[in-house]
Short mmCIF file of C-alpha atoms in Angstrom, two decimals:
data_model
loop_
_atom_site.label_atom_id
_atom_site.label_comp_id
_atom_site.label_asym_id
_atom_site.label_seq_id
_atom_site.Cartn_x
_atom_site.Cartn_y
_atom_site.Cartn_z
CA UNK O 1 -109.88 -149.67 16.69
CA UNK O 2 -110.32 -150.81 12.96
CA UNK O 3 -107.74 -153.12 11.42
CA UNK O 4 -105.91 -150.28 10.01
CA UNK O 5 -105.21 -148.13 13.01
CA UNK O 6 -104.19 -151.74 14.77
CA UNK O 7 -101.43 -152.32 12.22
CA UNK O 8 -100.28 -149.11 12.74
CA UNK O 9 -100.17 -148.80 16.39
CA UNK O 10 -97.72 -152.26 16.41
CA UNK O 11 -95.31 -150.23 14.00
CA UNK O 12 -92.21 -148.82 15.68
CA UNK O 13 -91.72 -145.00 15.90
CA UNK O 14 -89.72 -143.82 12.52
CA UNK O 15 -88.45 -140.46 12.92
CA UNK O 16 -87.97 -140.23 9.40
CA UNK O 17 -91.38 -142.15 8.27
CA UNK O 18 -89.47 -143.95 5.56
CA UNK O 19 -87.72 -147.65 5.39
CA UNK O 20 -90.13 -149.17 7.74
CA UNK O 21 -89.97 -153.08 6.85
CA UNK O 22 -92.72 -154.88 8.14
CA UNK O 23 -90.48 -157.89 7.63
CA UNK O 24 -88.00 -156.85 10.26
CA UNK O 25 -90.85 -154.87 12.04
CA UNK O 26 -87.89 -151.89 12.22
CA UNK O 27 -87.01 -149.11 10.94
CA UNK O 28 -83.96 -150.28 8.31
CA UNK O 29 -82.62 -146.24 7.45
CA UNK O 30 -82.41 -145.02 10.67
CA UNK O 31 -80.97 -148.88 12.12
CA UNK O 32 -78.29 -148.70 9.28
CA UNK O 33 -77.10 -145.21 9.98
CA UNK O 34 -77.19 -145.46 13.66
CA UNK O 35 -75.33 -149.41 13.68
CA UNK O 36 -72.67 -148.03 10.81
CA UNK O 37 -71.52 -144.66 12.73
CA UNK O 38 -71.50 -146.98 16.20
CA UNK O 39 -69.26 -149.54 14.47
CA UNK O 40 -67.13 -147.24 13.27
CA UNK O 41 -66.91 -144.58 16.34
CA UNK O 42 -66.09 -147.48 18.38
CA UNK O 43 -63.67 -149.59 16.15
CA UNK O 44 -61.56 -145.82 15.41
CA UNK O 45 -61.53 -144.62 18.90
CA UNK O 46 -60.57 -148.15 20.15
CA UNK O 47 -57.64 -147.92 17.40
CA UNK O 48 -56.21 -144.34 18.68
CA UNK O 49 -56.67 -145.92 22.50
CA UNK O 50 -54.36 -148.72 21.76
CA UNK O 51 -51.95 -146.96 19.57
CA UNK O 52 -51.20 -144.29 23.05
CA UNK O 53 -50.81 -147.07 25.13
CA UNK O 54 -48.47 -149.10 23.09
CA UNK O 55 -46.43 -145.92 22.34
CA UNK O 56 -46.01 -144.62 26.16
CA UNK O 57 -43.80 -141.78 24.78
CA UNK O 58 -46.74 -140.06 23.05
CA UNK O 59 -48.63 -139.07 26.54
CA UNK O 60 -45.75 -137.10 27.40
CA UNK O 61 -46.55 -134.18 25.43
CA UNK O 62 -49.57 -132.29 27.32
CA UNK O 63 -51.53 -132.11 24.06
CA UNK O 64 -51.83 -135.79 23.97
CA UNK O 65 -53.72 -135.97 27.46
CA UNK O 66 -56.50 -134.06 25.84
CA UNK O 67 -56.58 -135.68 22.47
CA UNK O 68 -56.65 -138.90 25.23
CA UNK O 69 -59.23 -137.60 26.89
CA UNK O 70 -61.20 -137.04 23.53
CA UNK O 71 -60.79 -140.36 22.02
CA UNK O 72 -62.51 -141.80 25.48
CA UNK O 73 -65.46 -139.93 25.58
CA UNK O 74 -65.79 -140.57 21.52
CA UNK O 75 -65.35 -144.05 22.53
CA UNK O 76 -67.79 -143.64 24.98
CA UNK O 77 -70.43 -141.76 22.51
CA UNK O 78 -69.99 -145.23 20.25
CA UNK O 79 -71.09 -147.34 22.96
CA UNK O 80 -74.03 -145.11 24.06
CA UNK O 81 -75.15 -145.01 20.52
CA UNK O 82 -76.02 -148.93 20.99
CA UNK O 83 -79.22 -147.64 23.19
CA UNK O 84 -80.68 -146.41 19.63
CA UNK O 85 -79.72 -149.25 17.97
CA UNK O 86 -81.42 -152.06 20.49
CA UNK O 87 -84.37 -149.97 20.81
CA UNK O 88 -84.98 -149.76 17.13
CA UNK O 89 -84.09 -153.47 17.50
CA UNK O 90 -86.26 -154.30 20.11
CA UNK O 91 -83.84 -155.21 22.33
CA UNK O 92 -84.96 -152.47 25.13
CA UNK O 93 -88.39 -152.84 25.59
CA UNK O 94 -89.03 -152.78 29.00
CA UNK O 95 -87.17 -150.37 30.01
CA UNK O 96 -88.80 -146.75 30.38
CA UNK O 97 -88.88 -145.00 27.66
CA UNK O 98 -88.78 -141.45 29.00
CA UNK O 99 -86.06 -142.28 31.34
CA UNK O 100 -84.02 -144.02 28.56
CA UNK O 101 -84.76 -140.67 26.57
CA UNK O 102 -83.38 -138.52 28.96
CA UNK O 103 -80.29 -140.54 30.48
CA UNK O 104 -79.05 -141.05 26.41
CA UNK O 105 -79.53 -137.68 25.52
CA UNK O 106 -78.05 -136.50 28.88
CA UNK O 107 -75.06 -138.70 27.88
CA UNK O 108 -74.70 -137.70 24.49
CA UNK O 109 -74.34 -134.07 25.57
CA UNK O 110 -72.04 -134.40 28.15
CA UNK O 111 -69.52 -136.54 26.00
CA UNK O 112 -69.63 -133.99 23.05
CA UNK O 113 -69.25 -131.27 25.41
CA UNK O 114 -66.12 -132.92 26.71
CA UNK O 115 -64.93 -133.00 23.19
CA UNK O 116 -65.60 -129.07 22.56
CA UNK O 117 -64.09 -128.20 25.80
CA UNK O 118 -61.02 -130.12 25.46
CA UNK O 119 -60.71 -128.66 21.81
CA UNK O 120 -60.57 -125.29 23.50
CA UNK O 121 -58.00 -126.58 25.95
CA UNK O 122 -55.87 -127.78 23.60
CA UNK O 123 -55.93 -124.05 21.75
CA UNK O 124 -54.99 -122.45 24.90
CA UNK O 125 -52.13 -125.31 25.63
CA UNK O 126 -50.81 -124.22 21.91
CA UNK O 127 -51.58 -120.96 22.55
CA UNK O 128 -49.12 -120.70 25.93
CA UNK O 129 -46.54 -123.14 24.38
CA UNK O 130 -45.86 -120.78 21.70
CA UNK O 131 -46.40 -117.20 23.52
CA UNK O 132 -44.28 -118.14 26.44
CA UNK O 133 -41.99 -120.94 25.71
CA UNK O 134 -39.62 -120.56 28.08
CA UNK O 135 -42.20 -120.51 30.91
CA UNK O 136 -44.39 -123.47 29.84
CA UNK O 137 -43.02 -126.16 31.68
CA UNK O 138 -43.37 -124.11 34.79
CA UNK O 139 -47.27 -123.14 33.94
CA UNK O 140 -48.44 -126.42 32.37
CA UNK O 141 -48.12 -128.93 35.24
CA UNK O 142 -48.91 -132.65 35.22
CA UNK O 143 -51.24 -131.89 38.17
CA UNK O 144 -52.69 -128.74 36.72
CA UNK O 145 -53.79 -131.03 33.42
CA UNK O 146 -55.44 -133.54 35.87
CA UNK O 147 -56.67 -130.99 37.32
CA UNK O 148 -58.05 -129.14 34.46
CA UNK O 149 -59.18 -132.96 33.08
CA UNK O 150 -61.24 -132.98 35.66
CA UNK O 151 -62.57 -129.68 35.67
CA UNK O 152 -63.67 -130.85 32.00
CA UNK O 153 -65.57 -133.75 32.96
CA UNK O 154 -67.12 -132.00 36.05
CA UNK O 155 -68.62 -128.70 34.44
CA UNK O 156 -69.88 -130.96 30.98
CA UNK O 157 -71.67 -133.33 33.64
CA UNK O 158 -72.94 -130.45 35.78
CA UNK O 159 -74.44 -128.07 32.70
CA UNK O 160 -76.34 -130.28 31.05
CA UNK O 161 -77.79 -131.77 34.32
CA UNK O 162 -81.02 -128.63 35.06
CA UNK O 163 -82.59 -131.11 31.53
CA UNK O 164 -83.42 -133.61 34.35
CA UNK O 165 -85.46 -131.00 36.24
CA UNK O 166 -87.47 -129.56 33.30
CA UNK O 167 -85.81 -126.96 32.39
CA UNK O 168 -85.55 -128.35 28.61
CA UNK O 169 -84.29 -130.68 26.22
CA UNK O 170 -80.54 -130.96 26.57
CA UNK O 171 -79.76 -130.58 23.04
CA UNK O 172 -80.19 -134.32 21.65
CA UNK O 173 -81.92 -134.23 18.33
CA UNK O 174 -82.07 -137.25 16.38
CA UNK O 175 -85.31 -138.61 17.81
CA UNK O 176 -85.17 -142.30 17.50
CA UNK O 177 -87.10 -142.53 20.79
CA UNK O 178 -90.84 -141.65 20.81
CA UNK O 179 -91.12 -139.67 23.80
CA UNK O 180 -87.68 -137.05 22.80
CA UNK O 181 -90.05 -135.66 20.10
CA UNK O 182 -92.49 -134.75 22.10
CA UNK O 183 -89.57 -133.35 24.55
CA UNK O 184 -89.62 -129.87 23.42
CA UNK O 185 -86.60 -127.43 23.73
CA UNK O 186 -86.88 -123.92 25.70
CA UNK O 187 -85.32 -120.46 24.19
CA UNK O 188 -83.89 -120.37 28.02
CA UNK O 189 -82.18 -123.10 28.83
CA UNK O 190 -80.75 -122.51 24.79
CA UNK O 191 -79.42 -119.50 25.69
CA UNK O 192 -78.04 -120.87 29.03
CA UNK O 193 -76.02 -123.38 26.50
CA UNK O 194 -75.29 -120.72 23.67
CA UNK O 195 -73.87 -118.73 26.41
CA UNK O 196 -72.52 -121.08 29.02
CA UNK O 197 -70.81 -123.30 26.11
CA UNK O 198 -70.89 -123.25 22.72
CA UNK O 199 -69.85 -119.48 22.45
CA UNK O 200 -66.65 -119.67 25.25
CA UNK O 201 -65.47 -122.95 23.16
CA UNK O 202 -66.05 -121.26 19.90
CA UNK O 203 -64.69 -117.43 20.71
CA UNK O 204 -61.36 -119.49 22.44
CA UNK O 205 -60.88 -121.46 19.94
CA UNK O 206 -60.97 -118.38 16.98
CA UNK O 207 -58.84 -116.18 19.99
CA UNK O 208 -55.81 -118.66 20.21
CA UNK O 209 -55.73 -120.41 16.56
CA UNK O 210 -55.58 -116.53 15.19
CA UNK O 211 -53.09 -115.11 17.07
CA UNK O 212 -50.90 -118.86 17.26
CA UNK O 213 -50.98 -118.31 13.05
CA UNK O 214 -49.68 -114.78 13.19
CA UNK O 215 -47.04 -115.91 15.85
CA UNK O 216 -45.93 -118.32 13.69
CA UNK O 217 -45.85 -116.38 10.24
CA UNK O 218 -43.95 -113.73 12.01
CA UNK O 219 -41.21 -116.50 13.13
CA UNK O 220 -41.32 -118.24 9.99
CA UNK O 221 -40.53 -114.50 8.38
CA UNK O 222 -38.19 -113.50 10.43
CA UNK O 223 -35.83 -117.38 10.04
CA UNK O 224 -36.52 -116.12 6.46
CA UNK O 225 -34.87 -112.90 6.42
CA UNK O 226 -31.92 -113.98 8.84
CA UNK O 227 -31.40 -117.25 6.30
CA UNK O 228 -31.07 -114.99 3.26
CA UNK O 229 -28.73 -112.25 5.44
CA UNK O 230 -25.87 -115.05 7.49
CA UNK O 231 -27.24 -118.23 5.80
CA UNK O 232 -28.27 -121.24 7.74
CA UNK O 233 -27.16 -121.26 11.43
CA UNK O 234 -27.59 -124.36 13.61
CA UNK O 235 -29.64 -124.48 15.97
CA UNK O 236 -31.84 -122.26 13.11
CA UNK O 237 -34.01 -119.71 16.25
CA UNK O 238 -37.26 -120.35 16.07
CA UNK O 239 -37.05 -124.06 14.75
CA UNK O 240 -39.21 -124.61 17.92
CA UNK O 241 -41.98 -122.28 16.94
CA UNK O 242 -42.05 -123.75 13.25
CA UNK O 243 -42.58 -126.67 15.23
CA UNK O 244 -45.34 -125.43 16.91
CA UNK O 245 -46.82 -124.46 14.08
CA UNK O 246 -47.13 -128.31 12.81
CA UNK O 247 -48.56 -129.57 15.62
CA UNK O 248 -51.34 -126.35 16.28
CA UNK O 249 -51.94 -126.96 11.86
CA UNK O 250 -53.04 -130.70 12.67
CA UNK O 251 -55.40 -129.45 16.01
CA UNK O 252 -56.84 -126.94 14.30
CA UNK O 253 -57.46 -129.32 11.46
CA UNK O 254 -59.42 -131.46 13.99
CA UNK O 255 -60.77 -128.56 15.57
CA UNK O 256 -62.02 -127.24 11.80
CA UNK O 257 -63.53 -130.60 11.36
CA UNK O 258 -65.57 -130.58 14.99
CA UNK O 259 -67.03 -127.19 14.24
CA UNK O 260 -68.24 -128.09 10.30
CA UNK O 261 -70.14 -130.97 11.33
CA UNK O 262 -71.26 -129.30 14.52
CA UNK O 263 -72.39 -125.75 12.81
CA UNK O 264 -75.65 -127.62 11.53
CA UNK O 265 -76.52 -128.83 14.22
CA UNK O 266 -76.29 -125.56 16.01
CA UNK O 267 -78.16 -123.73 14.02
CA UNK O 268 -81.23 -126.29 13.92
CA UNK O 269 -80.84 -126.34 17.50
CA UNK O 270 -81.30 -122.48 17.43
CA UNK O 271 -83.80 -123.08 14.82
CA UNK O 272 -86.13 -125.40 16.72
CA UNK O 273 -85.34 -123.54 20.40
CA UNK O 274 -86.85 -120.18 18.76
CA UNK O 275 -89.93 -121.96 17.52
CA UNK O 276 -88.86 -120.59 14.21
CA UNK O 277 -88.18 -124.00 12.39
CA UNK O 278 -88.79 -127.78 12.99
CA UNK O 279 -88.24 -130.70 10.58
CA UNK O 280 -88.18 -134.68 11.50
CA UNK O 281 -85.38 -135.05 8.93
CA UNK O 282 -83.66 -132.18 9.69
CA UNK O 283 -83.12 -133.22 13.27
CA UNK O 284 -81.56 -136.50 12.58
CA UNK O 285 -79.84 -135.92 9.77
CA UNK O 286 -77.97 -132.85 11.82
CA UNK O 287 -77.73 -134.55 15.10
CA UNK O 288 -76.18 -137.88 14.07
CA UNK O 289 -73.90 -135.88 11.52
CA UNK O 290 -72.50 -133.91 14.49
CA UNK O 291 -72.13 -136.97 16.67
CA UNK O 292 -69.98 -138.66 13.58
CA UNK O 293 -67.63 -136.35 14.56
CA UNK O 294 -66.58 -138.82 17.17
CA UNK O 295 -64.98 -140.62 14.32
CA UNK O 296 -63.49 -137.78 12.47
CA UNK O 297 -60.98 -137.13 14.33
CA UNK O 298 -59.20 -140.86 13.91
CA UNK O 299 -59.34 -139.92 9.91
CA UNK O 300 -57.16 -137.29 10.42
CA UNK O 301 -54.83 -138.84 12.64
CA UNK O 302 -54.00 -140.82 9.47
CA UNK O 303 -53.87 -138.53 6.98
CA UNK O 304 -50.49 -137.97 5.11
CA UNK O 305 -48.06 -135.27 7.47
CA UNK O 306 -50.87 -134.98 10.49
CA UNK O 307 -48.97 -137.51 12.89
CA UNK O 308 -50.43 -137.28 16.46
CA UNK O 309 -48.64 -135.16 18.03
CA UNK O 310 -45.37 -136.90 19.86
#
């Protein structure tokens, strides 16, 4: 091996073969983007954590145990995202880097899926709240939200899991380990995803939001045309559905959000599975804009008029 080859060998794998310092003997870009998005996944998600549990009144609405549920597993997305970082820091080096590889990506998936399929939840909660109001207390229980909770965590664990038996990559793209880019994906197991997934989230999601919008324009017509005809009445009818309508704007907001940084992703995802398109930069950039996501969401908690729902 010639001097050349030698130097290079010691280098660190750079997915994006750019901002290698030989001072730090790292990969600065790909450190920088990784430590930023961790700091600040974990920081927000830690912030909408503490403000539910020093305002007890807000985890009474049903909504809130999902949006709960979604801040932990964001949380939890921050912390895995320090494997990256002390690899690229050599801070990891003797552990195994194709079981590393696997167990991150594994996690990754799982946590985002937990996101998506709460997201969906949450449409369907709306969804019920404002198509049967008068029967929602008796069809959302507290034990059928653990129970659902549960379900969340359970089927997001179990569908990625077939990844650890070959059947795949599990959908982790941003390659800052070695072996993942090597780890090729499988138009299968893709499909199995796609259909098992990413479609049921997405198809819910567009199913409740639409008709939840209609719902409410009809109400907000209707408290319209009865305003202009007697004049304000109090209680105004349908004051509950125009409240409704607040709360399902601000979720679908978030839910907007999700799928914008997400639809990149996908598509590369489809992109690479099919054979049809690969790219090193592609791949990170897409993966590690989707899992920003996980810090989204505490943005628009503070916008102006998007309160968390109480």
């Amino acid at each position: 091996m010639n001097a050349t080859e030698l130097n290079y060998s010691t280098e660190p794998f750079c997915l994006l073969d750019i901002g290698y310092s030989q001072i730090f003997n790292t990969c600065l870009l790909e450190v920088a983007v990784i430590l930023f998005l961790t700091v600040l996944i974990i920081s927000g998600n830690l912030v909408v954590i503490f403000v539910f549990h020093c305002a007890p009144l807000l985890s009474h609405h049903t909504t809130s145990s999902f949006i709960q549920t979604m801040a932990y597993a964001d949380l939890l997305v921050g912390v895995s995202c320090l494997i990256p970082s002390l690899s690229l820091l050599h801070h990891l080096e003797g552990l195994n880097e194709k079981l590393t590889c696997m167990v991150f990506s594994y996690m990754v998936c799982v946590l985002k899926s937990v996101s998506m399929a709460s997201l969906a939840c949450v449409s369907i909660d709306r969804y019920v709240a404002i198509t049967r109001p008068l029967s929602y207390t008796a069809l959302v229980t507290p034990c059928r939200l653990r129970t659902c909770i549960t379900l969340i965590w359970l089927y997001s664990a179990l569908i990625f899991l077939p990844s650890f038996f070959g059947w795949g990559k599990p959908g982790y793209h941003g390659d800052v380990f070695q072996w993942c880019s090597s780890w090729g994906t499988q138009p299968l197991f893709t499909a199995f995803l796609v259909a098992a997934l990413y479609a049921p989230a997405a198809l819910t999601v567009c199913f409740t939001y639409a008709h939840i919008f209609r719902i409410c324009r009809q109400h907000t017509r209707q408290i319209s045309e009865r305003r202009a005809r007697f004049g304000p009445q109090d209680p105004e009818p349908g004051e509950q559905a125009c409240t409704d309508k607040r709360y399902a704007t601000v979720l679908f907001r978030i839910t907007s959000v999700f799928y914008l940084l997400w639809l990149p992703y996908i598509i590369y995802f489809l992109l690479e599975s099919a054979g049809i398109y690969h790219h090193a930069i592609a791949s990170f950039l897409t993966t590690w804009l989707a899992i920003s996501n996980s810090f989204c969401n505490c943005l628009i908690y503070s916008l102006p008029e998007a309160p968390l729902p109480a």
